[in-house]
CSV table of C-alpha atoms and ligand atoms in Angstrom, one decimal:
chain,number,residue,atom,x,y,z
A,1480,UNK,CA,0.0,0.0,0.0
A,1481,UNK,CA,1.3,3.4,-0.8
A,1482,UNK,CA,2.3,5.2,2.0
A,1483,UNK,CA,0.2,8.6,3.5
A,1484,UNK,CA,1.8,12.0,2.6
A,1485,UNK,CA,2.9,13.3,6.1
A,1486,UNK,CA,1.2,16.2,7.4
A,1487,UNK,CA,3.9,18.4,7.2
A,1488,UNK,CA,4.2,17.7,3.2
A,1489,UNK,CA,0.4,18.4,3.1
A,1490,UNK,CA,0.3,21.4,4.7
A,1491,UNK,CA,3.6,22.6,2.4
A,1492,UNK,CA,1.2,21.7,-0.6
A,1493,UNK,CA,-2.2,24.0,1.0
A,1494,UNK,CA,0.6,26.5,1.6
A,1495,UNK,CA,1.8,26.2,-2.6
A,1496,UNK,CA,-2.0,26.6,-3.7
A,1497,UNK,CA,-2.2,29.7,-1.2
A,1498,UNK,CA,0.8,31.4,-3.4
A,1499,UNK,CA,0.2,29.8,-6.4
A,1500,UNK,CA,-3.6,32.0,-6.6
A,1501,UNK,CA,-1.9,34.7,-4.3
A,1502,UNK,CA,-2.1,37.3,-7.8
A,1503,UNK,CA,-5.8,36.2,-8.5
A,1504,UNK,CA,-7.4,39.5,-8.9
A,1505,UNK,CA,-5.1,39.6,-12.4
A,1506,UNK,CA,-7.4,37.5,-13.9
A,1507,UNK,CA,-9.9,40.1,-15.6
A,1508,UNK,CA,-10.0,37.8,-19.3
A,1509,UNK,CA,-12.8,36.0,-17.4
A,1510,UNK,CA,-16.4,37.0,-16.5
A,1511,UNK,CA,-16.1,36.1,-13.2
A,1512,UNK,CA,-16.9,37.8,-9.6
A,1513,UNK,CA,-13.5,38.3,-7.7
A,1514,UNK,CA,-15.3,40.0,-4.8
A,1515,UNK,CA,-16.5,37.4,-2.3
A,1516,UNK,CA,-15.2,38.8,0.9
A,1517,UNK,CA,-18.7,39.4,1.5
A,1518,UNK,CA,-19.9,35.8,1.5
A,1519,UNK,CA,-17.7,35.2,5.0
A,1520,UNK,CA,-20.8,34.8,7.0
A,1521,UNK,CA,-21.6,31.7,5.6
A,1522,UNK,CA,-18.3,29.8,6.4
A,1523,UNK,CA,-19.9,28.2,9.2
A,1524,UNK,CA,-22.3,26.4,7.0
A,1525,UNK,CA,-19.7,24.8,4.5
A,1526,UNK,CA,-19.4,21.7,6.5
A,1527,UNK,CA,-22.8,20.6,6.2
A,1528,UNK,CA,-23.4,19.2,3.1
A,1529,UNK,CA,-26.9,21.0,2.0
A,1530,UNK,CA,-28.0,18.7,-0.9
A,1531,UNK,CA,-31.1,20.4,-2.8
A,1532,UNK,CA,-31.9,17.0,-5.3
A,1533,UNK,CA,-35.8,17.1,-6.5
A,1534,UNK,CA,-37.9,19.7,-7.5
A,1535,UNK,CA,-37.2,22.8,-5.1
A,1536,UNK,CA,-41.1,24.2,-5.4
A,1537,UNK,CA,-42.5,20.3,-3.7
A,1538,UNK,CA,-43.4,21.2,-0.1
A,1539,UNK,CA,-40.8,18.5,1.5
A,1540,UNK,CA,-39.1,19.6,4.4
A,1541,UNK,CA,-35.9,18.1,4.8
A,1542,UNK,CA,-33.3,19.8,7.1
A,1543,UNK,CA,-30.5,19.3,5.0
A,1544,UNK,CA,-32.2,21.0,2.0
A,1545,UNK,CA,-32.0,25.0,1.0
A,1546,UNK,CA,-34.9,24.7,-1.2
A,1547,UNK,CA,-36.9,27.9,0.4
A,1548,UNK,CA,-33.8,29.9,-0.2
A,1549,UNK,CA,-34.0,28.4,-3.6
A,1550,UNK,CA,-37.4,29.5,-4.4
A,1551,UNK,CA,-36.5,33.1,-3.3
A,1552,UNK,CA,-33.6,33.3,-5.8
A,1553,UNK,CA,-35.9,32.2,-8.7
A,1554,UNK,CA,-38.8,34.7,-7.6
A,1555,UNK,CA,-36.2,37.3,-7.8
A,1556,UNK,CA,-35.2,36.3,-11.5
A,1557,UNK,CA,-39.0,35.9,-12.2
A,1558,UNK,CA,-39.5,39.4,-11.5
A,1559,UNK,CA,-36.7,41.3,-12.9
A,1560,UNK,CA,-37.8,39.0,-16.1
A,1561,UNK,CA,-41.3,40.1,-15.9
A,1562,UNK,CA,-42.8,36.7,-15.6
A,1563,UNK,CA,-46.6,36.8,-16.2
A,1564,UNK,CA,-48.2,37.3,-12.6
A,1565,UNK,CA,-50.5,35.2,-13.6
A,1566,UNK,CA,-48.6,31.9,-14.7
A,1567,UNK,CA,-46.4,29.2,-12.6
A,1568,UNK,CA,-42.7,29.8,-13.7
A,1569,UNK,CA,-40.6,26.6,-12.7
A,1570,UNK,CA,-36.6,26.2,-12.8
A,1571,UNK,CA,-34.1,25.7,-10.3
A,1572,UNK,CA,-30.7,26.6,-9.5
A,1573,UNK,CA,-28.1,24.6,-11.1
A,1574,UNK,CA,-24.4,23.4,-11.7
A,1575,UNK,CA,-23.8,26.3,-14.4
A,1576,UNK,CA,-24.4,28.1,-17.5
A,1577,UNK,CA,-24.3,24.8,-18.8
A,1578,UNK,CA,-26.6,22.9,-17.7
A,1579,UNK,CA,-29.2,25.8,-17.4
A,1580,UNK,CA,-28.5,26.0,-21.2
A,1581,UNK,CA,-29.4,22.3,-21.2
A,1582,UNK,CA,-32.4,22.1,-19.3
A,1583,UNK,CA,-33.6,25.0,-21.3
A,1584,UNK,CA,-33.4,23.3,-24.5
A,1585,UNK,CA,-34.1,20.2,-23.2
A,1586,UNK,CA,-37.5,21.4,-22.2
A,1587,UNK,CA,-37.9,23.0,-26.0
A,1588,UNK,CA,-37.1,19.5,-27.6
A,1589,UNK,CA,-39.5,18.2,-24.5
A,1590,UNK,CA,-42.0,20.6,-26.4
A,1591,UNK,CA,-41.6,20.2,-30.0
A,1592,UNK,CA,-40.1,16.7,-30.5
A,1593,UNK,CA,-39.2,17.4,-34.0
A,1594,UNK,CA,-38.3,20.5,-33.7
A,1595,UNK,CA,-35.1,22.2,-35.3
A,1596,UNK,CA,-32.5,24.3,-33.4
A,1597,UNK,CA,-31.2,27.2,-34.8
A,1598,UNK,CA,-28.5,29.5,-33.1
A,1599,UNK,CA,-25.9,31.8,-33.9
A,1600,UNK,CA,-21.9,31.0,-34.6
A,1601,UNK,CA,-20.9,33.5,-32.0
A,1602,UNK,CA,-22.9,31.0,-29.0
A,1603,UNK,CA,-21.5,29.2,-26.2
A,1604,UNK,CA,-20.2,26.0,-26.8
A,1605,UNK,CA,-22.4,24.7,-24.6
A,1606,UNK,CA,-24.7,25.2,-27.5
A,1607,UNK,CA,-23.2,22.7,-30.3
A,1608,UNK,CA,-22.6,20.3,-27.8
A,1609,UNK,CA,-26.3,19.9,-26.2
A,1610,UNK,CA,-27.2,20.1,-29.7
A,1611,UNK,CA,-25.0,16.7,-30.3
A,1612,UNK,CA,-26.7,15.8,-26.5
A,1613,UNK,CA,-29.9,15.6,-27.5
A,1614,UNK,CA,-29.9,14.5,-31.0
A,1615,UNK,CA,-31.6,18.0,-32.3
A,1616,UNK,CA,-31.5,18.6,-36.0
A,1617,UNK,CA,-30.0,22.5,-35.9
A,1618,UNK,CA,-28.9,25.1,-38.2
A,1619,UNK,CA,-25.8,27.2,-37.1
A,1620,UNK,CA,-26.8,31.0,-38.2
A,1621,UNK,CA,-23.8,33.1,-39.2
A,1622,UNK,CA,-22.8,36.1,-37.0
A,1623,UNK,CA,-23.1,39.7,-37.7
A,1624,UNK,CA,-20.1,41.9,-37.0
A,1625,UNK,CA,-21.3,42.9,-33.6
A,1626,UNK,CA,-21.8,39.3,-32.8
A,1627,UNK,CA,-25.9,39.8,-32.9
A,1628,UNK,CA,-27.3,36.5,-34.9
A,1629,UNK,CA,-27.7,37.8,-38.6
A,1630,UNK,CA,-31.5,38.4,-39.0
A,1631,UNK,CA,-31.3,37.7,-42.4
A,1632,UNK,CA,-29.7,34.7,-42.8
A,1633,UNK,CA,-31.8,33.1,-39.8
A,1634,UNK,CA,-34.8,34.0,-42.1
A,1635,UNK,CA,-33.4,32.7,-44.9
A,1636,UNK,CA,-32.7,29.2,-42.6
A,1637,UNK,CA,-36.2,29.2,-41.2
A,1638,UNK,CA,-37.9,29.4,-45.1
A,1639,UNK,CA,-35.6,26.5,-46.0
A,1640,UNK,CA,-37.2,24.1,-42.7
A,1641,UNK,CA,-40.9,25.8,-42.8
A,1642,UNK,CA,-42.4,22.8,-42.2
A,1643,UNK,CA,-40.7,22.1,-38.5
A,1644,UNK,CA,-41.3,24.0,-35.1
A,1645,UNK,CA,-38.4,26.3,-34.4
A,1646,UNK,CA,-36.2,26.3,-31.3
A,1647,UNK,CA,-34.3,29.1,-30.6
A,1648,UNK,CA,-31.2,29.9,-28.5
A,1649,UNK,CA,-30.4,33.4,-28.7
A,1650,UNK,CA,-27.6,34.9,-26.6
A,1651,UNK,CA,-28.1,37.6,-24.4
A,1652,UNK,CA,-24.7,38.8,-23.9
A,1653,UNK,CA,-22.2,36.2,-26.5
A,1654,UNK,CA,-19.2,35.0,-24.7
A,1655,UNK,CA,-16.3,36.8,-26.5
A,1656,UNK,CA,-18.2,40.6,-27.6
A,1657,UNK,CA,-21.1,40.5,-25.4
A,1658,UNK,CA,-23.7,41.1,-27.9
A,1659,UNK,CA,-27.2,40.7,-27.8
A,1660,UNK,CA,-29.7,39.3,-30.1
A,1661,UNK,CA,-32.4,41.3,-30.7
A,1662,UNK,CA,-36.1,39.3,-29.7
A,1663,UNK,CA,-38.0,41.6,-31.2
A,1664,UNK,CA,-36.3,41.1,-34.4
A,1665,UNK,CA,-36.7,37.8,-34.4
A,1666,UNK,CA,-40.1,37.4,-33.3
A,1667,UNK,CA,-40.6,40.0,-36.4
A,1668,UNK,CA,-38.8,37.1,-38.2
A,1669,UNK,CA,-41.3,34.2,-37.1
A,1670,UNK,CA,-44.1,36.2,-37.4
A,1671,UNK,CA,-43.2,37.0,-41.3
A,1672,UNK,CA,-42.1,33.4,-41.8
A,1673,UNK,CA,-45.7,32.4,-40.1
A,1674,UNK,CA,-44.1,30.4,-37.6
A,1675,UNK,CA,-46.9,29.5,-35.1
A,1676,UNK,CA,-44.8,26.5,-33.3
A,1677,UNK,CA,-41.9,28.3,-31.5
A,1678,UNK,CA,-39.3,28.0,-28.5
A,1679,UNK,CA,-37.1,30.2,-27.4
A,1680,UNK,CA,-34.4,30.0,-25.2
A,1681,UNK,CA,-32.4,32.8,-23.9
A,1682,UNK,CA,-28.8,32.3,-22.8
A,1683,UNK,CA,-27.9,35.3,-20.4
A,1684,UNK,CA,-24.8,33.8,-18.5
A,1685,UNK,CA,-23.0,37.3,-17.9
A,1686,UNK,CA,-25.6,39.9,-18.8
A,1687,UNK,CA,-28.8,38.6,-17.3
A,1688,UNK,CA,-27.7,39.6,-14.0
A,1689,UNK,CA,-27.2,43.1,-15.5
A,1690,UNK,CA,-29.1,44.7,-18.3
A,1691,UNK,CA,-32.5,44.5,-16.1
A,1692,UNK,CA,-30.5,47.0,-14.1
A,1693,UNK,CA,-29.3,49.3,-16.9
A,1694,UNK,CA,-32.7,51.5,-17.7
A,1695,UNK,CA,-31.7,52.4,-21.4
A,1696,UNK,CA,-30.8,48.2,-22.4
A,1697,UNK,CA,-33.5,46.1,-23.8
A,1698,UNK,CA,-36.1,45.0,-21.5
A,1699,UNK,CA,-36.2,41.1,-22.1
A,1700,UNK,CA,-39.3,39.9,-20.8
A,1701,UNK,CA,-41.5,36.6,-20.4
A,1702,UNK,CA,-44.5,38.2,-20.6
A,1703,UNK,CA,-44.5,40.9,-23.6
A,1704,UNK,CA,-42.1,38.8,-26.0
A,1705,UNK,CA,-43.6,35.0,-24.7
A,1706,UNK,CA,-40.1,33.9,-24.1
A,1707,UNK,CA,-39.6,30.1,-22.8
A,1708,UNK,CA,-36.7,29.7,-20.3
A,1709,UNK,CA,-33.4,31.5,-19.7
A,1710,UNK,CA,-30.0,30.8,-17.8
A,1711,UNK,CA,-28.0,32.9,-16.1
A,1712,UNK,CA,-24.7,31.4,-15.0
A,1713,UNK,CA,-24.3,32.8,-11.1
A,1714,UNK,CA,-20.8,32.7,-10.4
A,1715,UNK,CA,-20.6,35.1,-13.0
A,1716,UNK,CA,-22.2,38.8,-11.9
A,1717,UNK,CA,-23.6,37.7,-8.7
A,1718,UNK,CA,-20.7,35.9,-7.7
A,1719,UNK,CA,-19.8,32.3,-5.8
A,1720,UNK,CA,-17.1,30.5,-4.7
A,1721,UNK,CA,-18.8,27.3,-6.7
A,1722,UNK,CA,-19.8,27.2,-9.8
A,1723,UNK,CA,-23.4,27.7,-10.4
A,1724,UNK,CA,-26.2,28.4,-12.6
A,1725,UNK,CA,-30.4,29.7,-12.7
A,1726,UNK,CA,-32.4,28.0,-15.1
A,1727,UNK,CA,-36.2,29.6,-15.2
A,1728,UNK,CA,-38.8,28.4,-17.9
A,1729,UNK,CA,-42.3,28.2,-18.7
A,1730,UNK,CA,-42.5,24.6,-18.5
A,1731,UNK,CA,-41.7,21.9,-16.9
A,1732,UNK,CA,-41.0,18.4,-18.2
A,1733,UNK,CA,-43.5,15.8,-17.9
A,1734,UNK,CA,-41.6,13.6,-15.4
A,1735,UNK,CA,-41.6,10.9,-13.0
A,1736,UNK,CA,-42.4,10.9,-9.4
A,1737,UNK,CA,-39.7,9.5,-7.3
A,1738,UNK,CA,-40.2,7.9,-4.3
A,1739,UNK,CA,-37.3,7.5,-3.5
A,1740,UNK,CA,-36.4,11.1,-3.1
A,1741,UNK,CA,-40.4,11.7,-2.9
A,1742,UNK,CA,-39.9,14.3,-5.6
A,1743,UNK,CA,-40.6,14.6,-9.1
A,1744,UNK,CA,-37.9,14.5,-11.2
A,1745,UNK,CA,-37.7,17.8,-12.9
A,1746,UNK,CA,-33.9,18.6,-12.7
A,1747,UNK,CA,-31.3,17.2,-15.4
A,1748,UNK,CA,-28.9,15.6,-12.3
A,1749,UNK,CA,-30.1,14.2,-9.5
A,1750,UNK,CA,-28.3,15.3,-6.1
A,1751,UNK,CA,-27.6,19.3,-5.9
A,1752,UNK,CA,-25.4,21.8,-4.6
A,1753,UNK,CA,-27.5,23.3,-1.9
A,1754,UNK,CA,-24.6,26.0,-1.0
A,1755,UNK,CA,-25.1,27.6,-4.1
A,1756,UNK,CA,-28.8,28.7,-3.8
A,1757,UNK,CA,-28.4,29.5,-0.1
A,1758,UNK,CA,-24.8,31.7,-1.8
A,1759,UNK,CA,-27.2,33.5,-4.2
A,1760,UNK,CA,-30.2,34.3,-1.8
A,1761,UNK,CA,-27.2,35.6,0.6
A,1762,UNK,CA,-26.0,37.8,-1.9
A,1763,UNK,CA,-29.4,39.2,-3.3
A,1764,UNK,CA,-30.9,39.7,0.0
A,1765,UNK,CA,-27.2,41.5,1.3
A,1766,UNK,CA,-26.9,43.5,-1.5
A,1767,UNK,CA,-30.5,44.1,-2.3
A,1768,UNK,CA,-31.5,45.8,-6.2
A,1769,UNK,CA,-29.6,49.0,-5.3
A,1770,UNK,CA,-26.6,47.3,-5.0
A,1771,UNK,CA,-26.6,45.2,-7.4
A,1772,UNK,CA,-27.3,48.1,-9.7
A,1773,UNK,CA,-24.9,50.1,-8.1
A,1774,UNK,CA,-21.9,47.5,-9.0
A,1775,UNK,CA,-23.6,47.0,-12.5
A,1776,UNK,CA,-23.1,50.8,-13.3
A,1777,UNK,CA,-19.7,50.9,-11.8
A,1778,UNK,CA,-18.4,47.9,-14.0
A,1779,UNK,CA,-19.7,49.8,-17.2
A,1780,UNK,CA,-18.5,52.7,-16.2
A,1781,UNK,CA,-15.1,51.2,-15.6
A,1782,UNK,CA,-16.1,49.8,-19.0
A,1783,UNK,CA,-15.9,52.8,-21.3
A,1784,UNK,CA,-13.3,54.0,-19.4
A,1785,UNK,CA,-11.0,51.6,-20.4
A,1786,UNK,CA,-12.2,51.7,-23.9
A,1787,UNK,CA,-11.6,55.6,-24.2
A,1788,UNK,CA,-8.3,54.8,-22.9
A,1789,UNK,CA,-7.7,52.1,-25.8
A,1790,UNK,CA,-8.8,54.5,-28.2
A,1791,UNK,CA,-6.4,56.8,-27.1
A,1792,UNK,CA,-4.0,54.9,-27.9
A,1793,UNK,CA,-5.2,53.8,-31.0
A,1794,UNK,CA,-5.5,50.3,-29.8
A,1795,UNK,CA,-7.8,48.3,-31.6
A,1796,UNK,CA,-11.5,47.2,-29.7
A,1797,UNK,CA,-14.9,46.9,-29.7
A,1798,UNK,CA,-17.4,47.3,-27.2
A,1799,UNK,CA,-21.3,46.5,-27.7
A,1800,UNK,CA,-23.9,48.5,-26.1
A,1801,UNK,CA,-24.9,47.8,-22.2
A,1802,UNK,CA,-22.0,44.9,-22.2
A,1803,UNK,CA,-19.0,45.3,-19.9
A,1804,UNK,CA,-16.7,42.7,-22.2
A,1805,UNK,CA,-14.0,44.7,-24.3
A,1806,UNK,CA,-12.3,42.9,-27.2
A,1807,UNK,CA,-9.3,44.3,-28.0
A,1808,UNK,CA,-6.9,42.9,-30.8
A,1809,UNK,CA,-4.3,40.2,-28.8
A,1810,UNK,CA,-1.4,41.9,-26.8
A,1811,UNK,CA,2.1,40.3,-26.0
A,1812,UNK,CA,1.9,36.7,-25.1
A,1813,UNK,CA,3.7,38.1,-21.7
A,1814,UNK,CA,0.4,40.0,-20.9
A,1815,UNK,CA,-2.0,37.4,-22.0
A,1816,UNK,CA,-0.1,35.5,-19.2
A,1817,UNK,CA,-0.1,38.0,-16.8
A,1818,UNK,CA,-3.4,39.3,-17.1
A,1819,UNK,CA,-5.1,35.7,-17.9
A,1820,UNK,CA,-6.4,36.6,-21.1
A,1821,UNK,CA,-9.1,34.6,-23.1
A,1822,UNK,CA,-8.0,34.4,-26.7
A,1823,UNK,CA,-10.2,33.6,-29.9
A,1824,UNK,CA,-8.2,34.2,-33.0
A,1825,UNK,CA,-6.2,37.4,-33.4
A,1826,UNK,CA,-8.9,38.8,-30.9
A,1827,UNK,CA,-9.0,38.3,-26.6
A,1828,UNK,CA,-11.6,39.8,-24.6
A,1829,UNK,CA,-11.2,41.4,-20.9
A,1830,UNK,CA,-14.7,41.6,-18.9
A,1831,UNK,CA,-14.7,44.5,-16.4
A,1832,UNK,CA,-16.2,42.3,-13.4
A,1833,UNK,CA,-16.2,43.9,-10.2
A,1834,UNK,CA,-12.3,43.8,-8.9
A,1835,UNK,CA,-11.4,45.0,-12.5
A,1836,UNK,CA,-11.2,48.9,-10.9
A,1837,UNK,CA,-9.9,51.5,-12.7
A,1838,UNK,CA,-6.5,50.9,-10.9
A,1839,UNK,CA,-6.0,47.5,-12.3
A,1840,UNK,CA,-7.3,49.0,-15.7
A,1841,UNK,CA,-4.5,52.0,-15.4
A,1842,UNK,CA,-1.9,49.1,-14.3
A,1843,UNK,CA,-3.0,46.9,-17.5
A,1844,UNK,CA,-2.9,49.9,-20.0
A,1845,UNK,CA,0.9,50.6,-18.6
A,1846,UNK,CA,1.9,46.9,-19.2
A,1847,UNK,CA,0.4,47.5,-22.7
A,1848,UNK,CA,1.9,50.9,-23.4
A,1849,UNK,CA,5.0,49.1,-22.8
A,1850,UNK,CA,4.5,46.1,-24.8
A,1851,UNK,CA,3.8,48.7,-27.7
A,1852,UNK,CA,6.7,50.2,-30.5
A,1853,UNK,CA,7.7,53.4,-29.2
A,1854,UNK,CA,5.8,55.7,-32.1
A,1855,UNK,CA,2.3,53.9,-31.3
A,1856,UNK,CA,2.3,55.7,-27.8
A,1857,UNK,CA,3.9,59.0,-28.1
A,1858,UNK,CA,1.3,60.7,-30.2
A,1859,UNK,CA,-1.0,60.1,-27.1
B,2138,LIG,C1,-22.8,33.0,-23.3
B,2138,LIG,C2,-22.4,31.9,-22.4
B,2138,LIG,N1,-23.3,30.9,-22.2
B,2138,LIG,C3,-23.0,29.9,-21.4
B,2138,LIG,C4,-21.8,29.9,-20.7
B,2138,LIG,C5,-21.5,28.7,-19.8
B,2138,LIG,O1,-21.4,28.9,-18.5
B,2138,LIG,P1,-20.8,27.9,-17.5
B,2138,LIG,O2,-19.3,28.0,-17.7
B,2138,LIG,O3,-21.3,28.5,-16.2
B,2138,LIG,O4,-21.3,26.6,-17.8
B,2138,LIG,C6,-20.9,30.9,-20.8
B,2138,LIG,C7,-19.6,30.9,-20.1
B,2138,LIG,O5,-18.7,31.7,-20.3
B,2138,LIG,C8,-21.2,32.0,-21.7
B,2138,LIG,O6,-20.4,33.0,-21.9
């Protein structure tokens, strides 16, 4: 038998992961919330291991479960998504983007059995892959140069399929520009294609925890454009240690009861993180909607500023409206390193998330002033 590390080798290696993430707060390539010094007063419930499996709206009360906070965190989504007052609205909080992607177009294949998926070639690719998942016949859409799906072409893809039910994913927020797909457009779409058997799905990873707090970004809504179910990954804006997603939809699948876990079985995995929900009630009832709007104006703010300042120099970027991701053109492989920059292409994006402050902007755009040939900075 092999033998046990001792603990003093143990400890050195705890001690290496403590140095080894000691720079963290460089990593701004990443849409993800840095700032969890907040969440401290839960520490004393990460030893008990909260496991939310079943359908968080049954009325089972299990100590070990966090469903009630649960519930709260979807409520909150509801509103800020303008569910109809008047309708159940079912979801749950899951591992990730991912799998709220999944369950979302799960529940549209659920719907319309031989349906065909279309979605844009700027998605997720969580997209492709649940297509491939689920069997789904699907249409990839080309991209505009903003990274909004091209209206046109979709049309054009729709006409050539008339005769099957259309599910959509349309990104609220892409991964590498942040665009958004304009519904309204695409209902317009449906509507001249006389599409009457429809599913969409909205993928808001990064910006659905946002634009409902930006008053002049579009107002996605459940009840005026009849949307189906959206995801929002939470470790994104809101923030959490763990991974972890919403999922909120019209429907639910038509499912099992299991005794067993005297639930029905409306969740794609079975046992769940119950940390997470209890995470996300903590930080929407601690932060409240002022808040949260507060830090979503500050990131955009810190958004354009850091744009202006690429401009000055000339640098090449793009940002979309009400999006807090910047694509510039790829610096030095140094900073990519440093600064843990996503790369697609000749293009890398930074996401202004809540530790990226203007300091660490002003400390980026000197480590790229000096990355650049002298004459590219001294007209500036
Ligand atoms: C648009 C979009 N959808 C889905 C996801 C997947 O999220 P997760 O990594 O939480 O599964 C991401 C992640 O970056 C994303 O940008």
């Amino acid at each position: 038998m092999n033998k046990l590390p001792s603990l003093r080798s143990i400890n050195e290696q705890l001690d290496l992961l403590e140095r080894q993430i000691a720079s963290f707060k460089n990593s701004i390539g990443y849409p993800i919330n840095l700032e969890l010094d907040f969440l401290a007063p839960l520490q004393r419930f990460m030893l008990y291991p909260f496991n939310n499996l079943g359908n968080p709206f049954e009325a089972i009360h299990n100590v070990l479960y966090t469903w009630t906070y649960e519930r709260e965190v979807l409520s909150f989504v509801a509103e800020l998504y303008q569910f109809p007052p008047d309708e159940d609205y079912h979801g749950y909080v899951t591992s990730g983007g991912t799998e709220s992607n999944l369950q979302g177009l799960f529940l549209g294949r659920e719907r319309y059995p031989n349906g065909r998926l279309y979605f844009s070639a700027a998605s997720h690719y969580s997209i492709p892959k649940i297509a491939h998942l689920l069997n789904i016949p699907h249409s990839i859409v080309p991209e505009l140069e903003s990274g909004e799906i091209d209206y046109e072409a979709l049309a054009a893809e729709i006409a050539l399929h008339a005769e099957q039910a259309v599910i959509l994913n349309l990104n609220i927020g892409t991964t590498m520009k942040g665009a958004i797909d304009d519904i309204d457009r695409v209902l317009a779409v449906l509507q001249q294609q006389k599409i009457e058997q429809f599913y969409i799905h909205c993928d808001a990873a990064l910006s659905g925890m946002m634009l409902p707090f930006l008053p002049d970004a579009p107002k996605i809504s459940f009840q005026r454009q009849g949307i189906h179910s959206l995801a929002i990954s939470g470790h994104k804006f809101l923030g959490s240690p763990f991974p972890c997603g919403i999922v909120l939809s019209r429907h639910e699948a038509n499912v099992k009861h299991i005794e067993y876990v005297k639930s029905l079985d409306t969740t794609i995995v079975g046992s769940r993180n119950g940390h997470t929900p209890l995470i996300l009630w903590y930080t929407l009832q601690t932060k409240g909607y002022e808040g949260i709007e507060q830090e979503v104006h500050t990131c955009i703010a810190n958004t354009h500023y850091l744009q202006q300042c690429l401009n000055a120099l000339a640098y090449p970027c793009l940002v979309n409206p009400h999006s807090n991701t910047v694509l510039l053109k790829t610096p030095a492989n140094h900073l990519v390193r440093k600064w843990d920059l996503a790369i697609e292409g000749d293009w890398s994006h930074i996401v202004v998330m809540q530790h990226v402050t203007r300091e660490v902007i002003d400390q980026f755009l000197h480590d790229l002033k000096q990355s650049l040939p002298l004459e590219s900075t001294e007209t500036n």
